[in-house]
mmCIF file of C-alpha atoms in Angstrom:
data_model
loop_
_atom_site.group_PDB
_atom_site.id
_atom_site.type_symbol
_atom_site.label_atom_id
_atom_site.label_comp_id
_atom_site.label_asym_id
_atom_site.label_seq_id
_atom_site.Cartn_x
_atom_site.Cartn_y
_atom_site.Cartn_z
ATOM 1 C CA UNK A 26 -126.810 -84.911 94.908
ATOM 2 C CA UNK A 27 -129.516 -87.113 96.316
ATOM 3 C CA UNK A 28 -128.846 -89.188 99.412
ATOM 4 C CA UNK A 29 -130.194 -92.693 99.670
ATOM 5 C CA UNK A 30 -132.350 -93.951 102.535
ATOM 6 C CA UNK A 31 -131.468 -97.069 104.497
ATOM 7 C CA UNK A 32 -134.004 -99.777 105.236
ATOM 8 C CA UNK A 33 -134.132 -102.744 107.575
ATOM 9 C CA UNK A 34 -133.886 -106.240 106.137
ATOM 10 C CA UNK A 35 -137.635 -106.898 106.039
ATOM 11 C CA UNK A 36 -138.336 -103.452 104.662
ATOM 12 C CA UNK A 37 -135.806 -103.961 101.882
ATOM 13 C CA UNK A 38 -137.530 -107.144 100.776
ATOM 14 C CA UNK A 39 -140.933 -105.456 100.878
ATOM 15 C CA UNK A 40 -139.678 -102.423 98.970
ATOM 16 C CA UNK A 41 -138.044 -104.723 96.415
ATOM 17 C CA UNK A 42 -141.325 -106.434 95.647
ATOM 18 C CA UNK A 43 -143.313 -103.200 95.486
ATOM 19 C CA UNK A 44 -140.805 -101.360 93.332
ATOM 20 C CA UNK A 45 -140.260 -104.315 91.077
ATOM 21 C CA UNK A 46 -143.986 -104.601 90.438
ATOM 22 C CA UNK A 47 -144.161 -100.920 89.548
ATOM 23 C CA UNK A 48 -140.978 -101.010 87.461
ATOM 24 C CA UNK A 49 -141.867 -103.956 85.281
ATOM 25 C CA UNK A 50 -144.104 -103.419 82.301
ATOM 26 C CA UNK A 51 -145.657 -106.869 82.631
ATOM 27 C CA UNK A 52 -146.073 -109.353 85.496
ATOM 28 C CA UNK A 53 -142.970 -111.464 85.989
ATOM 29 C CA UNK A 54 -141.547 -113.880 88.496
ATOM 30 C CA UNK A 55 -138.704 -111.963 90.139
ATOM 31 C CA UNK A 56 -135.274 -113.459 89.461
ATOM 32 C CA UNK A 57 -131.682 -112.587 90.381
ATOM 33 C CA UNK A 58 -130.538 -109.663 88.272
ATOM 34 C CA UNK A 59 -134.025 -108.223 87.888
ATOM 35 C CA UNK A 60 -134.016 -104.459 88.358
ATOM 36 C CA UNK A 61 -135.904 -103.114 91.359
ATOM 37 C CA UNK A 62 -135.353 -99.425 90.655
ATOM 38 C CA UNK A 63 -133.232 -97.002 88.683
ATOM 39 C CA UNK A 64 -132.668 -93.458 89.923
ATOM 40 C CA UNK A 65 -130.868 -90.696 88.059
ATOM 41 C CA UNK A 66 -128.103 -89.340 90.288
ATOM 42 C CA UNK A 67 -125.881 -86.850 88.487
ATOM 43 C CA UNK A 68 -124.337 -85.830 85.166
ATOM 44 C CA UNK A 69 -120.622 -85.076 84.880
ATOM 45 C CA UNK A 70 -119.284 -83.029 81.974
ATOM 46 C CA UNK A 71 -115.821 -83.997 80.680
ATOM 47 C CA UNK A 72 -114.246 -81.217 82.750
ATOM 48 C CA UNK A 73 -116.086 -82.432 85.857
ATOM 49 C CA UNK A 74 -114.938 -85.994 85.186
ATOM 50 C CA UNK A 75 -111.381 -84.671 84.944
ATOM 51 C CA UNK A 76 -111.800 -82.784 88.215
ATOM 52 C CA UNK A 77 -113.019 -85.914 90.003
ATOM 53 C CA UNK A 78 -110.271 -88.052 88.463
ATOM 54 C CA UNK A 79 -107.683 -85.481 89.497
ATOM 55 C CA UNK A 80 -108.375 -86.302 93.147
ATOM 56 C CA UNK A 81 -107.274 -89.881 92.428
ATOM 57 C CA UNK A 82 -104.452 -89.284 89.939
ATOM 58 C CA UNK A 83 -102.503 -87.122 92.362
ATOM 59 C CA UNK A 84 -99.021 -88.081 91.143
ATOM 60 C CA UNK A 85 -99.819 -88.946 87.525
ATOM 61 C CA UNK A 86 -101.271 -87.169 84.520
ATOM 62 C CA UNK A 87 -105.053 -87.099 84.667
ATOM 63 C CA UNK A 88 -106.608 -88.951 81.706
ATOM 64 C CA UNK A 89 -108.690 -86.454 79.767
ATOM 65 C CA UNK A 90 -112.329 -87.453 79.506
ATOM 66 C CA UNK A 91 -113.809 -87.607 76.023
ATOM 67 C CA UNK A 92 -117.451 -87.952 77.012
ATOM 68 C CA UNK A 93 -120.075 -86.627 79.387
ATOM 69 C CA UNK A 94 -121.112 -89.317 81.888
ATOM 70 C CA UNK A 95 -124.556 -89.863 83.400
ATOM 71 C CA UNK A 96 -124.636 -91.661 86.760
ATOM 72 C CA UNK A 97 -127.586 -93.711 87.982
ATOM 73 C CA UNK A 98 -128.143 -95.540 91.246
ATOM 74 C CA UNK A 99 -129.793 -98.863 90.568
ATOM 75 C CA UNK A 100 -131.105 -101.576 92.831
ATOM 76 C CA UNK A 101 -131.350 -105.135 91.640
ATOM 77 C CA UNK A 102 -132.288 -108.498 93.073
ATOM 78 C CA UNK A 103 -129.820 -111.121 94.195
ATOM 79 C CA UNK A 104 -129.894 -114.100 96.557
ATOM 80 C CA UNK A 105 -128.320 -113.979 100.002
ATOM 81 C CA UNK A 106 -126.427 -116.805 101.694
ATOM 82 C CA UNK A 107 -129.647 -118.065 103.301
ATOM 83 C CA UNK A 108 -131.126 -118.364 99.767
ATOM 84 C CA UNK A 109 -133.527 -115.459 100.331
ATOM 85 C CA UNK A 110 -134.055 -112.543 97.920
ATOM 86 C CA UNK A 111 -131.946 -109.517 98.753
ATOM 87 C CA UNK A 112 -131.523 -106.111 97.144
ATOM 88 C CA UNK A 113 -128.109 -104.926 95.945
ATOM 89 C CA UNK A 114 -127.330 -101.280 95.220
ATOM 90 C CA UNK A 115 -124.957 -100.246 92.447
ATOM 91 C CA UNK A 116 -123.738 -97.150 90.649
ATOM 92 C CA UNK A 117 -124.118 -97.281 86.869
ATOM 93 C CA UNK A 118 -122.006 -94.832 84.848
ATOM 94 C CA UNK A 119 -123.066 -94.337 81.237
ATOM 95 C CA UNK A 120 -121.056 -92.243 78.753
ATOM 96 C CA UNK A 121 -123.010 -90.165 76.265
ATOM 97 C CA UNK A 122 -121.998 -91.261 72.772
ATOM 98 C CA UNK A 123 -122.842 -89.176 69.681
ATOM 99 C CA UNK A 124 -123.798 -92.301 67.747
ATOM 100 C CA UNK A 125 -124.820 -95.777 68.801
ATOM 101 C CA UNK A 126 -121.788 -97.872 69.735
ATOM 102 C CA UNK A 127 -121.047 -101.159 71.421
ATOM 103 C CA UNK A 128 -118.682 -100.605 74.341
ATOM 104 C CA UNK A 129 -117.293 -102.835 77.070
ATOM 105 C CA UNK A 130 -118.932 -103.097 80.451
ATOM 106 C CA UNK A 131 -116.315 -102.431 83.124
ATOM 107 C CA UNK A 132 -117.787 -103.863 86.309
ATOM 108 C CA UNK A 133 -115.618 -102.757 89.216
ATOM 109 C CA UNK A 134 -115.660 -104.444 92.636
ATOM 110 C CA UNK A 135 -114.218 -102.083 95.284
ATOM 111 C CA UNK A 136 -111.561 -102.763 97.863
ATOM 112 C CA UNK A 137 -112.346 -103.060 101.557
ATOM 113 C CA UNK A 138 -114.329 -100.205 103.076
ATOM 114 C CA UNK A 139 -115.764 -101.934 106.181
ATOM 115 C CA UNK A 140 -118.517 -104.293 107.292
ATOM 116 C CA UNK A 141 -121.465 -102.021 108.022
ATOM 117 C CA UNK A 142 -123.771 -99.760 106.058
ATOM 118 C CA UNK A 143 -121.929 -96.665 107.297
ATOM 119 C CA UNK A 144 -118.890 -97.919 105.346
ATOM 120 C CA UNK A 145 -120.595 -98.569 102.008
ATOM 121 C CA UNK A 146 -118.650 -97.222 98.992
ATOM 122 C CA UNK A 147 -121.622 -95.135 97.830
ATOM 123 C CA UNK A 148 -121.107 -92.864 100.861
ATOM 124 C CA UNK A 149 -117.586 -91.851 99.811
ATOM 125 C CA UNK A 150 -118.456 -88.940 97.559
ATOM 126 C CA UNK A 151 -121.539 -88.058 99.618
ATOM 127 C CA UNK A 152 -119.587 -87.391 102.813
ATOM 128 C CA UNK A 153 -116.267 -86.450 101.212
ATOM 129 C CA UNK A 154 -114.109 -89.278 102.523
ATOM 130 C CA UNK A 155 -111.396 -91.250 100.726
ATOM 131 C CA UNK A 156 -111.707 -95.028 101.124
ATOM 132 C CA UNK A 157 -110.420 -95.586 97.601
ATOM 133 C CA UNK A 158 -112.311 -92.978 95.558
ATOM 134 C CA UNK A 159 -114.171 -95.665 93.667
ATOM 135 C CA UNK A 160 -116.666 -93.431 91.852
ATOM 136 C CA UNK A 161 -113.750 -91.232 90.800
ATOM 137 C CA UNK A 162 -111.945 -94.243 89.345
ATOM 138 C CA UNK A 163 -114.868 -95.560 87.329
ATOM 139 C CA UNK A 164 -115.779 -92.034 86.190
ATOM 140 C CA UNK A 165 -112.316 -91.791 84.638
ATOM 141 C CA UNK A 166 -112.934 -95.093 82.836
ATOM 142 C CA UNK A 167 -116.427 -94.066 81.714
ATOM 143 C CA UNK A 168 -115.065 -90.752 80.461
ATOM 144 C CA UNK A 169 -113.222 -92.775 77.824
ATOM 145 C CA UNK A 170 -116.499 -94.203 76.505
ATOM 146 C CA UNK A 171 -116.737 -97.381 78.605
ATOM 147 C CA UNK A 172 -119.873 -98.318 80.563
ATOM 148 C CA UNK A 173 -119.036 -98.526 84.270
ATOM 149 C CA UNK A 174 -120.736 -100.359 87.128
ATOM 150 C CA UNK A 175 -119.853 -100.346 90.846
ATOM 151 C CA UNK A 176 -121.903 -102.875 92.819
ATOM 152 C CA UNK A 177 -122.085 -102.552 96.585
ATOM 153 C CA UNK A 178 -121.352 -105.718 98.523
ATOM 154 C CA UNK A 179 -124.189 -107.799 99.922
ATOM 155 C CA UNK A 180 -126.217 -106.197 102.766
ATOM 156 C CA UNK A 181 -124.811 -102.708 102.266
ATOM 157 C CA UNK A 182 -127.941 -100.596 102.480
ATOM 158 C CA UNK A 183 -129.284 -102.603 105.430
ATOM 159 C CA UNK A 184 -128.116 -101.203 108.799
ATOM 160 C CA UNK A 185 -129.190 -104.400 110.556
ATOM 161 C CA UNK A 186 -126.810 -106.724 108.709
ATOM 162 C CA UNK A 187 -123.092 -107.053 108.012
ATOM 163 C CA UNK A 188 -121.369 -107.540 104.708
ATOM 164 C CA UNK A 189 -120.442 -111.260 104.273
ATOM 165 C CA UNK A 190 -116.829 -110.162 104.038
ATOM 166 C CA UNK A 191 -114.530 -112.347 101.885
ATOM 167 C CA UNK A 192 -117.122 -115.117 101.639
ATOM 168 C CA UNK A 193 -116.667 -116.212 98.050
ATOM 169 C CA UNK A 194 -120.268 -117.181 97.373
ATOM 170 C CA UNK A 195 -121.518 -113.730 98.400
ATOM 171 C CA UNK A 196 -119.082 -111.979 96.078
ATOM 172 C CA UNK A 197 -120.084 -114.325 93.281
ATOM 173 C CA UNK A 198 -123.757 -113.460 93.514
ATOM 174 C CA UNK A 199 -123.285 -109.710 93.809
ATOM 175 C CA UNK A 200 -121.008 -109.582 90.764
ATOM 176 C CA UNK A 201 -122.850 -111.945 88.430
ATOM 177 C CA UNK A 202 -126.277 -110.542 89.250
ATOM 178 C CA UNK A 203 -124.860 -107.082 88.595
ATOM 179 C CA UNK A 204 -123.985 -108.150 85.047
ATOM 180 C CA UNK A 205 -127.499 -109.523 84.644
ATOM 181 C CA UNK A 206 -128.959 -106.228 85.849
ATOM 182 C CA UNK A 207 -126.992 -104.218 83.296
ATOM 183 C CA UNK A 208 -128.070 -106.544 80.504
ATOM 184 C CA UNK A 209 -131.681 -106.177 81.636
ATOM 185 C CA UNK A 210 -131.492 -102.393 81.762
ATOM 186 C CA UNK A 211 -130.056 -102.089 78.262
ATOM 187 C CA UNK A 212 -132.260 -104.826 76.832
ATOM 188 C CA UNK A 213 -135.685 -104.864 75.266
ATOM 189 C CA UNK A 214 -137.594 -106.789 77.926
ATOM 190 C CA UNK A 215 -139.921 -105.539 80.674
ATOM 191 C CA UNK A 216 -137.018 -104.562 82.940
ATOM 192 C CA UNK A 217 -135.379 -102.307 80.362
ATOM 193 C CA UNK A 218 -134.859 -98.591 80.909
ATOM 194 C CA UNK A 219 -136.088 -96.466 78.021
ATOM 195 C CA UNK A 220 -133.426 -93.842 78.731
ATOM 196 C CA UNK A 221 -130.625 -96.415 78.605
ATOM 197 C CA UNK A 222 -132.084 -98.391 75.733
ATOM 198 C CA UNK A 223 -132.034 -95.239 73.623
ATOM 199 C CA UNK A 224 -128.584 -94.135 74.799
ATOM 200 C CA UNK A 225 -125.752 -93.924 72.319
ATOM 201 C CA UNK A 226 -123.901 -96.769 73.986
ATOM 202 C CA UNK A 227 -124.780 -100.357 74.790
ATOM 203 C CA UNK A 228 -122.800 -103.068 76.603
ATOM 204 C CA UNK A 229 -120.940 -105.662 74.574
ATOM 205 C CA UNK A 230 -117.995 -107.465 76.172
ATOM 206 C CA UNK A 231 -118.062 -107.914 79.966
ATOM 207 C CA UNK A 232 -114.915 -107.236 81.986
ATOM 208 C CA UNK A 233 -114.856 -107.885 85.715
ATOM 209 C CA UNK A 234 -112.375 -105.622 87.494
ATOM 210 C CA UNK A 235 -111.523 -105.548 91.166
ATOM 211 C CA UNK A 236 -109.107 -103.902 93.556
ATOM 212 C CA UNK A 237 -107.849 -105.886 96.555
ATOM 213 C CA UNK A 238 -111.001 -107.427 98.119
ATOM 214 C CA UNK A 239 -112.692 -106.749 94.802
ATOM 215 C CA UNK A 240 -110.189 -109.093 93.186
ATOM 216 C CA UNK A 241 -111.387 -111.858 95.496
ATOM 217 C CA UNK A 242 -114.995 -111.205 94.437
ATOM 218 C CA UNK A 243 -114.420 -111.138 90.679
ATOM 219 C CA UNK A 244 -112.351 -114.326 90.692
ATOM 220 C CA UNK A 245 -115.077 -115.950 92.799
ATOM 221 C CA UNK A 246 -117.564 -114.959 90.101
ATOM 222 C CA UNK A 247 -115.424 -116.578 87.417
ATOM 223 C CA UNK A 248 -115.114 -119.750 89.505
ATOM 224 C CA UNK A 249 -118.843 -120.149 90.035
ATOM 225 C CA UNK A 250 -120.285 -118.632 86.862
ATOM 226 C CA UNK A 251 -121.087 -121.954 85.191
ATOM 227 C CA UNK A 252 -123.153 -123.079 88.183
ATOM 228 C CA UNK A 253 -124.711 -119.824 89.366
ATOM 229 C CA UNK A 254 -125.118 -117.802 86.167
ATOM 230 C CA UNK A 255 -124.446 -119.831 82.999
ATOM 231 C CA UNK A 256 -126.284 -117.101 81.067
ATOM 232 C CA UNK A 257 -123.507 -114.599 81.908
ATOM 233 C CA UNK A 258 -120.437 -114.371 79.708
ATOM 234 C CA UNK A 259 -117.160 -113.051 81.141
ATOM 235 C CA UNK A 260 -114.711 -111.759 78.530
ATOM 236 C CA UNK A 261 -111.900 -110.841 80.881
ATOM 237 C CA UNK A 262 -110.816 -110.328 84.483
ATOM 238 C CA UNK A 263 -108.768 -107.324 85.629
ATOM 239 C CA UNK A 264 -107.151 -107.601 89.051
ATOM 240 C CA UNK A 265 -105.481 -104.645 90.760
ATOM 241 C CA UNK A 266 -103.455 -106.283 93.541
ATOM 242 C CA UNK A 267 -106.128 -108.991 93.921
ATOM 243 C CA UNK A 268 -106.303 -110.732 97.307
ATOM 244 C CA UNK A 269 -107.607 -114.198 96.501
ATOM 245 C CA UNK A 270 -106.129 -116.221 99.371
ATOM 246 C CA UNK A 271 -107.181 -115.333 102.925
ATOM 247 C CA UNK A 272 -104.423 -117.276 104.677
ATOM 248 C CA UNK A 273 -101.880 -115.246 102.732
ATOM 249 C CA UNK A 274 -103.754 -112.070 103.649
ATOM 250 C CA UNK A 275 -103.550 -112.976 107.345
ATOM 251 C CA UNK A 276 -99.768 -113.177 107.023
ATOM 252 C CA UNK A 277 -99.263 -110.024 104.974
ATOM 253 C CA UNK A 278 -102.015 -107.581 105.988
ATOM 254 C CA UNK A 279 -103.465 -108.521 109.343
ATOM 255 C CA UNK A 280 -105.304 -105.167 109.547
ATOM 256 C CA UNK A 281 -108.341 -106.827 107.935
ATOM 257 C CA UNK A 282 -108.068 -110.206 109.676
ATOM 258 C CA UNK A 283 -110.384 -109.375 112.603
ATOM 259 C CA UNK A 284 -113.429 -108.460 110.458
ATOM 260 C CA UNK A 285 -112.844 -111.549 108.311
ATOM 261 C CA UNK A 286 -112.646 -113.772 111.387
ATOM 262 C CA UNK A 287 -115.759 -112.237 112.923
ATOM 263 C CA UNK A 288 -117.726 -112.555 109.686
ATOM 264 C CA UNK A 289 -116.676 -116.171 109.182
ATOM 265 C CA UNK A 290 -117.573 -117.037 112.779
ATOM 266 C CA UNK A 291 -121.043 -115.592 112.211
ATOM 267 C CA UNK A 292 -121.527 -117.473 108.951
ATOM 268 C CA UNK A 293 -119.886 -120.841 109.641
ATOM 269 C CA UNK A 294 -120.453 -120.954 113.402
ATOM 270 C CA UNK A 295 -118.082 -120.489 116.316
ATOM 271 C CA UNK A 296 -117.815 -124.262 116.669
ATOM 272 C CA UNK A 297 -116.058 -124.371 113.288
ATOM 273 C CA UNK A 298 -114.385 -120.948 113.152
ATOM 274 C CA UNK A 299 -113.697 -119.733 116.677
ATOM 275 C CA UNK A 300 -112.097 -116.276 117.018
ATOM 276 C CA UNK A 301 -110.727 -117.280 120.442
ATOM 277 C CA UNK A 302 -108.555 -119.928 118.792
ATOM 278 C CA UNK A 303 -106.951 -117.373 116.493
ATOM 279 C CA UNK A 304 -106.956 -113.907 118.059
ATOM 280 C CA UNK A 305 -104.891 -112.818 121.047
ATOM 281 C CA UNK A 306 -106.887 -112.158 124.220
ATOM 282 C CA UNK A 307 -106.697 -108.367 124.050
ATOM 283 C CA UNK A 308 -108.768 -108.256 120.829
ATOM 284 C CA UNK A 309 -111.574 -110.601 121.885
ATOM 285 C CA UNK A 310 -113.770 -108.725 124.434
ATOM 286 C CA UNK A 311 -114.716 -105.902 122.041
ATOM 287 C CA UNK A 312 -114.388 -107.741 118.729
ATOM 288 C CA UNK A 313 -118.074 -107.471 117.780
ATOM 289 C CA UNK A 314 -118.198 -103.764 118.586
ATOM 290 C CA UNK A 315 -114.873 -102.947 116.951
ATOM 291 C CA UNK A 316 -115.584 -104.518 113.571
ATOM 292 C CA UNK A 317 -118.951 -102.762 113.482
ATOM 293 C CA UNK A 318 -117.730 -99.297 114.412
ATOM 294 C CA UNK A 319 -114.619 -99.142 112.209
ATOM 295 C CA UNK A 320 -114.446 -98.473 108.489
ATOM 296 C CA UNK A 321 -111.210 -99.152 106.621
ATOM 297 C CA UNK A 322 -109.297 -96.099 107.855
ATOM 298 C CA UNK A 323 -110.254 -96.942 111.424
ATOM 299 C CA UNK A 324 -109.252 -100.576 110.951
ATOM 300 C CA UNK A 325 -105.849 -99.436 109.703
ATOM 301 C CA UNK A 326 -105.390 -97.247 112.776
ATOM 302 C CA UNK A 327 -106.680 -99.742 115.347
ATOM 303 C CA UNK A 328 -105.374 -103.159 114.351
ATOM 304 C CA UNK A 329 -101.696 -104.129 113.954
ATOM 305 C CA UNK A 330 -100.166 -104.236 110.484
ATOM 306 C CA UNK A 331 -98.360 -107.481 111.213
ATOM 307 C CA UNK A 332 -99.698 -110.845 112.402
ATOM 308 C CA UNK A 333 -97.682 -111.385 115.582
ATOM 309 C CA UNK A 334 -99.445 -108.841 117.847
ATOM 310 C CA UNK A 335 -102.868 -109.877 116.538
ATOM 311 C CA UNK A 336 -102.885 -113.676 116.660
ATOM 312 C CA UNK A 337 -102.156 -116.241 119.341
ATOM 313 C CA UNK A 338 -98.591 -117.632 119.244
ATOM 314 C CA UNK A 339 -99.685 -121.093 118.109
ATOM 315 C CA UNK A 340 -101.774 -119.659 115.277
ATOM 316 C CA UNK A 341 -98.924 -117.374 114.241
ATOM 317 C CA UNK A 342 -96.576 -120.354 114.095
ATOM 318 C CA UNK A 343 -99.010 -122.275 111.914
ATOM 319 C CA UNK A 344 -99.347 -119.298 109.573
ATOM 320 C CA UNK A 345 -95.603 -118.775 109.361
ATOM 321 C CA UNK A 346 -94.826 -122.473 108.848
ATOM 322 C CA UNK A 347 -97.746 -123.082 106.455
ATOM 323 C CA UNK A 348 -99.110 -125.807 108.748
ATOM 324 C CA UNK A 349 -102.726 -124.666 109.172
ATOM 325 C CA UNK A 350 -104.003 -127.876 107.572
ATOM 326 C CA UNK A 351 -102.249 -129.946 110.231
ATOM 327 C CA UNK A 352 -102.689 -127.699 113.272
ATOM 328 C CA UNK A 353 -106.110 -126.108 112.583
ATOM 329 C CA UNK A 354 -107.785 -128.389 110.022
ATOM 330 C CA UNK A 355 -111.326 -126.989 110.314
ATOM 331 C CA UNK A 356 -110.158 -123.392 109.974
ATOM 332 C CA UNK A 357 -107.908 -124.372 107.086
ATOM 333 C CA UNK A 358 -110.779 -126.120 105.291
ATOM 334 C CA UNK A 359 -112.976 -123.015 105.514
ATOM 335 C CA UNK A 360 -110.198 -120.720 104.321
ATOM 336 C CA UNK A 361 -109.516 -123.036 101.369
ATOM 337 C CA UNK A 362 -113.208 -123.074 100.517
ATOM 338 C CA UNK A 363 -112.922 -119.310 100.032
ATOM 339 C CA UNK A 364 -109.785 -119.227 97.889
ATOM 340 C CA UNK A 365 -110.840 -117.815 94.538
ATOM 341 C CA UNK A 366 -109.682 -118.005 90.939
ATOM 342 C CA UNK A 367 -108.359 -121.546 90.773
ATOM 343 C CA UNK A 368 -111.196 -123.707 89.442
ATOM 344 C CA UNK A 369 -110.052 -123.744 85.824
ATOM 345 C CA UNK A 370 -112.535 -121.128 84.576
ATOM 346 C CA UNK A 371 -110.176 -120.344 81.642
ATOM 347 C CA UNK A 372 -111.166 -116.664 81.510
ATOM 348 C CA UNK A 373 -108.392 -114.346 80.207
ATOM 349 C CA UNK A 374 -106.815 -112.366 83.046
ATOM 350 C CA UNK A 375 -104.889 -109.115 83.458
ATOM 351 C CA UNK A 376 -103.151 -108.722 86.839
ATOM 352 C CA UNK A 377 -101.599 -105.378 87.745
ATOM 353 C CA UNK A 378 -99.275 -105.601 90.708
ATOM 354 C CA UNK A 379 -97.163 -103.069 92.577
ATOM 355 C CA UNK A 380 -93.651 -104.074 93.608
ATOM 356 C CA UNK A 381 -94.072 -102.251 96.951
ATOM 357 C CA UNK A 382 -97.414 -103.836 97.791
ATOM 358 C CA UNK A 383 -97.763 -104.330 101.560
ATOM 359 C CA UNK A 384 -101.028 -106.267 101.212
ATOM 360 C CA UNK A 385 -100.097 -108.961 98.691
ATOM 361 C CA UNK A 386 -96.835 -110.916 98.813
ATOM 362 C CA UNK A 387 -95.170 -110.720 95.379
ATOM 363 C CA UNK A 388 -93.934 -114.319 95.439
ATOM 364 C CA UNK A 389 -97.397 -115.601 96.290
ATOM 365 C CA UNK A 390 -99.021 -113.428 93.614
ATOM 366 C CA UNK A 391 -96.567 -114.863 91.087
ATOM 367 C CA UNK A 392 -97.517 -118.373 92.239
ATOM 368 C CA UNK A 393 -101.178 -117.477 91.715
ATOM 369 C CA UNK A 394 -100.393 -116.366 88.155
ATOM 370 C CA UNK A 395 -98.598 -119.645 87.426
ATOM 371 C CA UNK A 396 -101.545 -121.599 88.807
ATOM 372 C CA UNK A 397 -103.997 -119.625 86.652
ATOM 373 C CA UNK A 398 -101.934 -120.357 83.552
ATOM 374 C CA UNK A 399 -101.640 -124.035 84.408
ATOM 375 C CA UNK A 400 -105.436 -124.170 84.730
ATOM 376 C CA UNK A 401 -105.971 -122.776 81.244
ATOM 377 C CA UNK A 402 -106.250 -118.988 81.613
ATOM 378 C CA UNK A 403 -104.256 -116.656 79.422
ATOM 379 C CA UNK A 404 -102.667 -114.242 81.915
ATOM 380 C CA UNK A 405 -100.931 -110.933 81.332
ATOM 381 C CA UNK A 406 -99.038 -110.151 84.535
ATOM 382 C CA UNK A 407 -97.450 -106.733 85.010
ATOM 383 C CA UNK A 408 -95.423 -105.684 88.047
ATOM 384 C CA UNK A 409 -94.958 -101.926 88.371
ATOM 385 C CA UNK A 410 -91.695 -101.003 90.044
ATOM 386 C CA UNK A 411 -92.006 -98.837 93.159
ATOM 387 C CA UNK A 412 -95.794 -98.894 92.946
ATOM 388 C CA UNK A 413 -97.849 -99.566 96.107
ATOM 389 C CA UNK A 414 -100.912 -101.796 96.448
ATOM 390 C CA UNK A 415 -103.183 -99.519 94.406
ATOM 391 C CA UNK A 416 -102.226 -99.850 90.728
ATOM 392 C CA UNK A 417 -105.413 -98.399 89.253
ATOM 393 C CA UNK A 418 -103.770 -95.143 88.213
ATOM 394 C CA UNK A 419 -100.458 -96.398 86.863
ATOM 395 C CA UNK A 420 -102.217 -99.141 84.879
ATOM 396 C CA UNK A 421 -105.035 -96.985 83.495
ATOM 397 C CA UNK A 422 -103.930 -96.932 79.841
ATOM 398 C CA UNK A 423 -102.930 -100.601 79.947
ATOM 399 C CA UNK A 424 -106.417 -101.591 81.083
ATOM 400 C CA UNK A 425 -108.120 -99.683 78.262
ATOM 401 C CA UNK A 426 -105.697 -101.151 75.739
ATOM 402 C CA UNK A 427 -106.189 -104.703 77.031
ATOM 403 C CA UNK A 428 -109.983 -104.455 76.934
ATOM 404 C CA UNK A 429 -109.835 -103.176 73.351
ATOM 405 C CA UNK A 430 -107.491 -106.005 72.378
ATOM 406 C CA UNK A 431 -109.805 -108.584 73.911
ATOM 407 C CA UNK A 432 -112.819 -107.133 72.107
ATOM 408 C CA UNK A 433 -110.946 -107.136 68.803
ATOM 409 C CA UNK A 434 -109.884 -110.758 69.263
ATOM 410 C CA UNK A 435 -113.438 -111.866 70.017
ATOM 411 C CA UNK A 436 -114.939 -109.811 67.196
ATOM 412 C CA UNK A 437 -116.931 -107.532 69.507
ATOM 413 C CA UNK A 438 -115.379 -104.335 68.191
#
């Protein structure tokens, strides 16, 4: 399997322009979603798909793949938070169909892996580590005939920059421009891939799926689609234990609070989002180094799993009493700005929740579902008894069934 080189920020932009010029069949003005490069990575036979899926479905029956799957690594253009062009990397998983068929696009946003390039999801299968086995998951989906896409978060691939972790606008752009890239690749324009255009499958309905942090990103995309990408249609949202409210996450799963706080301080400024106001003294001197050196398994080992040892007493009290707006108004305003899902996007939603989830509070997830329904979304909400945070395996058949139902209802199947 080929490894992928890393480039500095300036080099990425230069490579993007060079590769885009070579990739396009005719001169174009580069736009978000335009494809910079496509690179064949690997082909998995059905038995190989089953073998990969078996590493994820350790306590459940492995879904038997029906199709061979070709995997490509693509790079496409997006826009960073400074409104500059940036290159996003993604894995595209294409099932080989015997005859031409329209199939859903299952765009999957991963859970937290870390802030730096060393933690990017694409490295999982390359170095043999388990941060969520995201390629394995989407391979299992693609083995059923569905087109799969796994975008990396913004600035993964650039060792000089950090992922804009849990910043809603960043997730929006990565996800929506990923949909644009797939449409371009399977289309008939200058950015199309001949290999994909002639494949036996082509994307029809678009389903945005996300686990944990990925749930935050896909709901952000639904919120901002009309403004950022009105050309993109979203047919459904699939959330596996989605974490859409950061204040709630601070209370329930403080393991990831430090990298969020550091990222927000970098983006919004310490004058507005000061780590010293929130974090206890012991975590402050090495905060910058710690969030850079630790991927998700390291974060889980290093930081406390509850809020009281992590935060200052006054911040803990405000979290517990739900008084952030009164006691820390600037911090509260920024956290509210990054709540996702609740703008009235009216996209149909499937939420798959474990009853033993230690990351998402069940009562607060139920409140989120009620709010979605009140804002016009049709929501199917399933709680799996005795299931932990990761519901991707237990809900596998339900997800396929729901996507097929949505496609039938909209006449796309």
